[in-house]
PDB file of C-alpha atoms in Angstrom:
ATOM      1  CA  MET A   9     -44.060 -38.348  27.602  1.00  0.00           C
ATOM      2  CA  ASN A  10     -40.341 -37.808  27.644  1.00  0.00           C
ATOM      3  CA  ARG A  11     -39.562 -34.080  27.897  1.00  0.00           C
ATOM      4  CA  ARG A  12     -35.789 -34.378  27.835  1.00  0.00           C
ATOM      5  CA  PRO A  13     -35.429 -33.792  24.058  1.00  0.00           C
ATOM      6  CA  LEU A  14     -37.613 -30.666  24.289  1.00  0.00           C
ATOM      7  CA  VAL A  15     -35.650 -29.319  27.236  1.00  0.00           C
ATOM      8  CA  PHE A  16     -32.402 -30.001  25.398  1.00  0.00           C
ATOM      9  CA  ILE A  17     -33.634 -28.233  22.248  1.00  0.00           C
ATOM     10  CA  ALA A  18     -34.939 -25.258  24.231  1.00  0.00           C
ATOM     11  CA  ALA A  19     -31.644 -24.955  26.131  1.00  0.00           C
ATOM     12  CA  THR A  20     -29.633 -25.142  22.902  1.00  0.00           C
ATOM     13  CA  VAL A  21     -31.772 -22.473  21.229  1.00  0.00           C
ATOM     14  CA  GLY A  22     -31.426 -20.277  24.320  1.00  0.00           C
ATOM     15  CA  ILE A  23     -27.645 -20.611  24.368  1.00  0.00           C
ATOM     16  CA  LEU A  24     -27.346 -19.874  20.653  1.00  0.00           C
ATOM     17  CA  ALA A  25     -29.637 -16.824  20.916  1.00  0.00           C
ATOM     18  CA  THR A  26     -27.657 -15.486  23.878  1.00  0.00           C
ATOM     19  CA  ALA A  27     -24.384 -15.984  21.997  1.00  0.00           C
ATOM     20  CA  ALA A  28     -25.758 -14.223  18.905  1.00  0.00           C
ATOM     21  CA  PHE A  29     -26.574 -11.137  20.964  1.00  0.00           C
ATOM     22  CA  ALA A  30     -23.590 -11.226  23.331  1.00  0.00           C
ATOM     23  CA  LEU A  31     -20.647 -11.986  21.010  1.00  0.00           C
ATOM     24  CA  PRO A  32     -20.856  -8.815  18.870  1.00  0.00           C
ATOM     25  CA  ASN A  33     -20.990  -6.688  22.030  1.00  0.00           C
ATOM     26  CA  LEU A  34     -18.023  -8.255  23.791  1.00  0.00           C
ATOM     27  CA  PRO A  35     -14.762  -6.332  23.878  1.00  0.00           C
ATOM     28  CA  PRO A  36     -12.150  -7.519  21.392  1.00  0.00           C
ATOM     29  CA  ASN A  37     -10.727 -10.872  22.415  1.00  0.00           C
ATOM     30  CA  PRO A  38      -9.360 -13.939  20.618  1.00  0.00           C
ATOM     31  CA  LEU A  39     -12.835 -15.489  20.225  1.00  0.00           C
ATOM     32  CA  THR A  40     -14.561 -12.429  18.733  1.00  0.00           C
ATOM     33  CA  ASP A  41     -11.495 -11.612  16.616  1.00  0.00           C
ATOM     34  CA  THR A  42     -11.527 -15.136  15.162  1.00  0.00           C
ATOM     35  CA  ILE A  43     -15.257 -14.926  14.403  1.00  0.00           C
ATOM     36  CA  ASP A  44     -14.838 -11.498  12.760  1.00  0.00           C
ATOM     37  CA  ASP A  45     -11.945 -12.716  10.656  1.00  0.00           C
ATOM     38  CA  ARG A  46     -13.224 -16.147   9.613  1.00  0.00           C
ATOM     39  CA  VAL A  47     -16.985 -15.618   9.457  1.00  0.00           C
ATOM     40  CA  PHE A  48     -17.432 -11.930   8.596  1.00  0.00           C
ATOM     41  CA  LYS A  49     -14.067 -11.497   6.791  1.00  0.00           C
ATOM     42  CA  GLU A  50     -13.400  -8.287   8.759  1.00  0.00           C
ATOM     43  CA  LYS A  51     -10.702  -7.096  11.157  1.00  0.00           C
ATOM     44  CA  GLY A  52     -10.541  -4.068  13.379  1.00  0.00           C
ATOM     45  CA  MET A  53      -7.934  -2.123  15.300  1.00  0.00           C
ATOM     46  CA  ARG A  54      -7.960   0.829  17.671  1.00  0.00           C
ATOM     47  CA  PHE A  55      -5.187   3.305  18.412  1.00  0.00           C
ATOM     48  CA  ALA A  56      -5.012   6.085  20.984  1.00  0.00           C
ATOM     49  CA  SER A  57      -3.265   8.323  18.432  1.00  0.00           C
ATOM     50  CA  VAL A  58      -2.148   8.409  14.804  1.00  0.00           C
ATOM     51  CA  ALA A  59       1.445   7.788  15.921  1.00  0.00           C
ATOM     52  CA  GLU A  60       0.450   4.331  17.239  1.00  0.00           C
ATOM     53  CA  ALA A  61      -0.979   3.171  13.888  1.00  0.00           C
ATOM     54  CA  PRO A  62       1.139   0.602  12.041  1.00  0.00           C
ATOM     55  CA  GLY A  63       3.281   1.460   9.072  1.00  0.00           C
ATOM     56  CA  ARG A  64       4.347  -0.883   6.313  1.00  0.00           C
ATOM     57  CA  ALA A  65       4.158  -3.998   8.528  1.00  0.00           C
ATOM     58  CA  GLU A  66       0.345  -4.161   8.323  1.00  0.00           C
ATOM     59  CA  PRO A  67      -0.669  -2.431   5.066  1.00  0.00           C
ATOM     60  CA  ALA A  68      -4.417  -2.918   5.654  1.00  0.00           C
ATOM     61  CA  PHE A  69      -4.213  -0.706   8.741  1.00  0.00           C
ATOM     62  CA  VAL A  70      -1.938   2.022   7.357  1.00  0.00           C
ATOM     63  CA  LEU A  71      -3.779   5.327   7.725  1.00  0.00           C
ATOM     64  CA  PRO A  72      -4.245   7.664   4.751  1.00  0.00           C
ATOM     65  CA  SER A  73      -1.864  10.628   4.737  1.00  0.00           C
ATOM     66  CA  TRP A  74      -4.719  13.161   4.984  1.00  0.00           C
ATOM     67  CA  ILE A  75      -5.534  12.245   8.594  1.00  0.00           C
ATOM     68  CA  PRO A  76      -4.035  14.966  10.829  1.00  0.00           C
ATOM     69  CA  LYS A  77      -1.031  13.825  12.878  1.00  0.00           C
ATOM     70  CA  ASP A  78      -2.690  14.997  16.126  1.00  0.00           C
ATOM     71  CA  ALA A  79      -5.897  12.966  15.635  1.00  0.00           C
ATOM     72  CA  THR A  80      -6.806  10.687  18.529  1.00  0.00           C
ATOM     73  CA  ASP A  81      -9.051   7.688  19.261  1.00  0.00           C
ATOM     74  CA  VAL A  82      -8.477   6.174  15.823  1.00  0.00           C
ATOM     75  CA  ARG A  83     -10.554   3.126  14.908  1.00  0.00           C
ATOM     76  CA  ILE A  84     -10.221   1.142  11.719  1.00  0.00           C
ATOM     77  CA  ARG A  85     -12.290  -1.722  10.356  1.00  0.00           C
ATOM     78  CA  VAL A  86     -11.166  -3.444   7.144  1.00  0.00           C
ATOM     79  CA  ARG A  87     -12.534  -6.122   4.851  1.00  0.00           C
ATOM     80  CA  THR A  88      -9.945  -8.918   4.708  1.00  0.00           C
ATOM     81  CA  THR A  89     -11.083  -9.966   1.223  1.00  0.00           C
ATOM     82  CA  GLY A  90     -10.821  -6.538  -0.435  1.00  0.00           C
ATOM     83  CA  LYS A  91     -10.029  -2.863  -0.009  1.00  0.00           C
ATOM     84  CA  ALA A  92     -13.146  -1.668   1.884  1.00  0.00           C
ATOM     85  CA  LYS A  93     -12.286   0.288   5.035  1.00  0.00           C
ATOM     86  CA  LEU A  94     -14.022   2.274   7.779  1.00  0.00           C
ATOM     87  CA  ILE A  95     -12.058   4.871   9.742  1.00  0.00           C
ATOM     88  CA  ARG A  96     -13.204   6.956  12.688  1.00  0.00           C
ATOM     89  CA  PHE A  97     -11.067   9.452  14.582  1.00  0.00           C
ATOM     90  CA  THR A  98     -11.299  12.561  16.736  1.00  0.00           C
ATOM     91  CA  LEU A  99      -9.721  15.763  15.466  1.00  0.00           C
ATOM     92  CA  GLY A 100      -7.083  17.514  17.554  1.00  0.00           C
ATOM     93  CA  ALA A 101      -6.029  21.133  17.025  1.00  0.00           C
ATOM     94  CA  THR A 102      -5.291  20.568  13.323  1.00  0.00           C
ATOM     95  CA  PRO A 103      -8.455  20.917  11.208  1.00  0.00           C
ATOM     96  CA  LEU A 104      -9.363  18.513   8.451  1.00  0.00           C
ATOM     97  CA  ASP A 105      -8.230  20.173   5.227  1.00  0.00           C
ATOM     98  CA  GLY A 106      -9.893  20.112   1.821  1.00  0.00           C
ATOM     99  CA  PRO A 107      -9.733  17.292  -0.706  1.00  0.00           C
ATOM    100  CA  GLN A 108      -6.274  16.200  -1.797  1.00  0.00           C
ATOM    101  CA  CYS A 109      -6.996  14.944  -5.273  1.00  0.00           C
ATOM    102  CA  THR A 110      -4.099  14.639  -7.680  1.00  0.00           C
ATOM    103  CA  ALA A 111      -6.238  15.057 -10.798  1.00  0.00           C
ATOM    104  CA  GLY A 112      -9.826  14.738 -11.900  1.00  0.00           C
ATOM    105  CA  ALA A 113     -13.065  14.958 -10.007  1.00  0.00           C
ATOM    106  CA  PRO A 114     -13.882  12.420  -7.312  1.00  0.00           C
ATOM    107  CA  LYS A 115     -16.684   9.935  -7.766  1.00  0.00           C
ATOM    108  CA  ARG A 116     -18.919   8.895  -4.900  1.00  0.00           C
ATOM    109  CA  VAL A 117     -17.874   5.532  -3.578  1.00  0.00           C
ATOM    110  CA  ASP A 118     -20.355   2.888  -2.475  1.00  0.00           C
ATOM    111  CA  GLY A 119     -21.724   3.070   1.045  1.00  0.00           C
ATOM    112  CA  PRO A 120     -19.869   1.285   3.812  1.00  0.00           C
ATOM    113  CA  ALA A 121     -19.884  -2.449   3.238  1.00  0.00           C
ATOM    114  CA  LEU A 122     -18.598  -3.110   6.755  1.00  0.00           C
ATOM    115  CA  ASN A 123     -20.209  -3.060  10.167  1.00  0.00           C
ATOM    116  CA  ALA A 124     -18.877  -1.786  13.480  1.00  0.00           C
ATOM    117  CA  LYS A 125     -20.525  -0.933  16.796  1.00  0.00           C
ATOM    118  CA  TRP A 126     -18.855   2.491  16.730  1.00  0.00           C
ATOM    119  CA  TRP A 127     -20.108   3.357  13.226  1.00  0.00           C
ATOM    120  CA  PRO A 128     -23.379   5.330  12.994  1.00  0.00           C
ATOM    121  CA  GLY A 129     -25.743   4.016  10.357  1.00  0.00           C
ATOM    122  CA  ASN A 130     -27.034   7.333   9.038  1.00  0.00           C
ATOM    123  CA  LEU A 131     -23.960   9.057   7.564  1.00  0.00           C
ATOM    124  CA  ARG A 132     -24.703   8.768   3.848  1.00  0.00           C
ATOM    125  CA  ALA A 133     -26.657  12.050   3.631  1.00  0.00           C
ATOM    126  CA  GLU A 134     -23.879  14.002   5.420  1.00  0.00           C
ATOM    127  CA  ALA A 135     -20.979  12.565   3.429  1.00  0.00           C
ATOM    128  CA  ARG A 136     -19.124  14.513   0.822  1.00  0.00           C
ATOM    129  CA  ALA A 137     -17.154  12.948  -1.984  1.00  0.00           C
ATOM    130  CA  GLU A 138     -13.454  13.202  -1.300  1.00  0.00           C
ATOM    131  CA  CYS A 139     -10.558  11.680  -3.119  1.00  0.00           C
ATOM    132  CA  ARG A 140      -7.414  11.585  -1.113  1.00  0.00           C
ATOM    133  CA  ASP A 141      -4.352   9.427  -0.970  1.00  0.00           C
ATOM    134  CA  ALA A 142      -4.395   6.248  -3.090  1.00  0.00           C
ATOM    135  CA  HIS A 143      -8.111   5.559  -2.510  1.00  0.00           C
ATOM    136  CA  GLN A 144     -11.203   7.723  -2.644  1.00  0.00           C
ATOM    137  CA  TYR A 145     -12.972   8.197   0.674  1.00  0.00           C
ATOM    138  CA  GLN A 146     -16.384   9.488   1.620  1.00  0.00           C
ATOM    139  CA  VAL A 147     -16.021  11.726   4.665  1.00  0.00           C
ATOM    140  CA  ALA A 148     -18.575  12.948   7.205  1.00  0.00           C
ATOM    141  CA  VAL A 149     -17.676  15.291  10.059  1.00  0.00           C
ATOM    142  CA  ARG A 150     -19.757  15.560  13.226  1.00  0.00           C
ATOM    143  CA  GLY A 151     -18.189  18.116  15.537  1.00  0.00           C
ATOM    144  CA  LYS A 152     -14.655  16.830  16.228  1.00  0.00           C
ATOM    145  CA  ARG A 153     -15.484  13.267  15.156  1.00  0.00           C
ATOM    146  CA  VAL A 154     -14.609  12.297  11.578  1.00  0.00           C
ATOM    147  CA  TYR A 155     -15.984   9.241   9.782  1.00  0.00           C
ATOM    148  CA  ALA A 156     -14.460   8.079   6.494  1.00  0.00           C
ATOM    149  CA  TRP A 157     -14.957   5.025   4.342  1.00  0.00           C
ATOM    150  CA  THR A 158     -13.788   3.621   1.068  1.00  0.00           C
ATOM    151  CA  ASP A 159     -14.782   0.690  -1.076  1.00  0.00           C
ATOM    152  CA  GLY A 160     -11.250   0.603  -2.510  1.00  0.00           C
ATOM    153  CA  THR A 161     -11.932   2.871  -5.506  1.00  0.00           C
ATOM    154  CA  SER A 162      -8.655   4.439  -6.646  1.00  0.00           C
ATOM    155  CA  SER A 163      -8.328   8.208  -6.570  1.00  0.00           C
ATOM    156  CA  PRO A 164      -8.096   9.900  -9.969  1.00  0.00           C
ATOM    157  CA  GLY A 165      -4.436  10.106 -10.912  1.00  0.00           C
ATOM    158  CA  ALA A 166      -3.369   7.648  -8.204  1.00  0.00           C
ATOM    159  CA  PRO A 167      -0.842   4.969  -9.118  1.00  0.00           C
ATOM    160  CA  ALA A 168      -2.225   1.601 -10.187  1.00  0.00           C
ATOM    161  CA  GLN A 169      -3.212  -0.717  -7.332  1.00  0.00           C
ATOM    162  CA  GLY A 170      -0.211  -2.974  -7.793  1.00  0.00           C
ATOM    163  CA  SER A 171       2.337  -0.163  -7.920  1.00  0.00           C
ATOM    164  CA  GLN A 172       0.990   2.049  -5.156  1.00  0.00           C
ATOM    165  CA  ALA A 173       3.544   3.033  -2.578  1.00  0.00           C
ATOM    166  CA  VAL A 174       2.770   3.042   1.112  1.00  0.00           C
ATOM    167  CA  LEU A 175       3.062   6.599   2.350  1.00  0.00           C
ATOM    168  CA  SER A 176       5.385   7.122   5.263  1.00  0.00           C
ATOM    169  CA  ARG A 177       4.220   8.896   8.378  1.00  0.00           C
TER     170      ARG A 177
END
């Protein structure tokens, strides 16, 4: 009996299983970035401070104006096919202030539709409805660490999606 086809199949399955477990846990690199972008339709960025975050050049990664200027270890994950966004940062000396709604009461947005290794899965019960900036965010605070997400729902009183201005830092 020829065992070569079985060995080949077993080796292929082993390689694919190893890749499935290893790729999501690799540090960002061109291969994992391409897979995230093309397969999962997600992109992520990390900044040591708010000052390092991009401005108008990369609108998907522009931070909301309510994030304190002295926040550090900022991570963002965005859906490339929509407005969903995860943001995590560490508070500095400036506390996180109250909701900055322009008008109306905020609605709860859907739970995070994105995945990230740095995002805890059990935040929904701790989150409070916030509407800030152009989009509504759910926010959960754990010590100095702040987690926020949006599904792209506009804040009450915010300009229409097409006419929204990018806030300057």
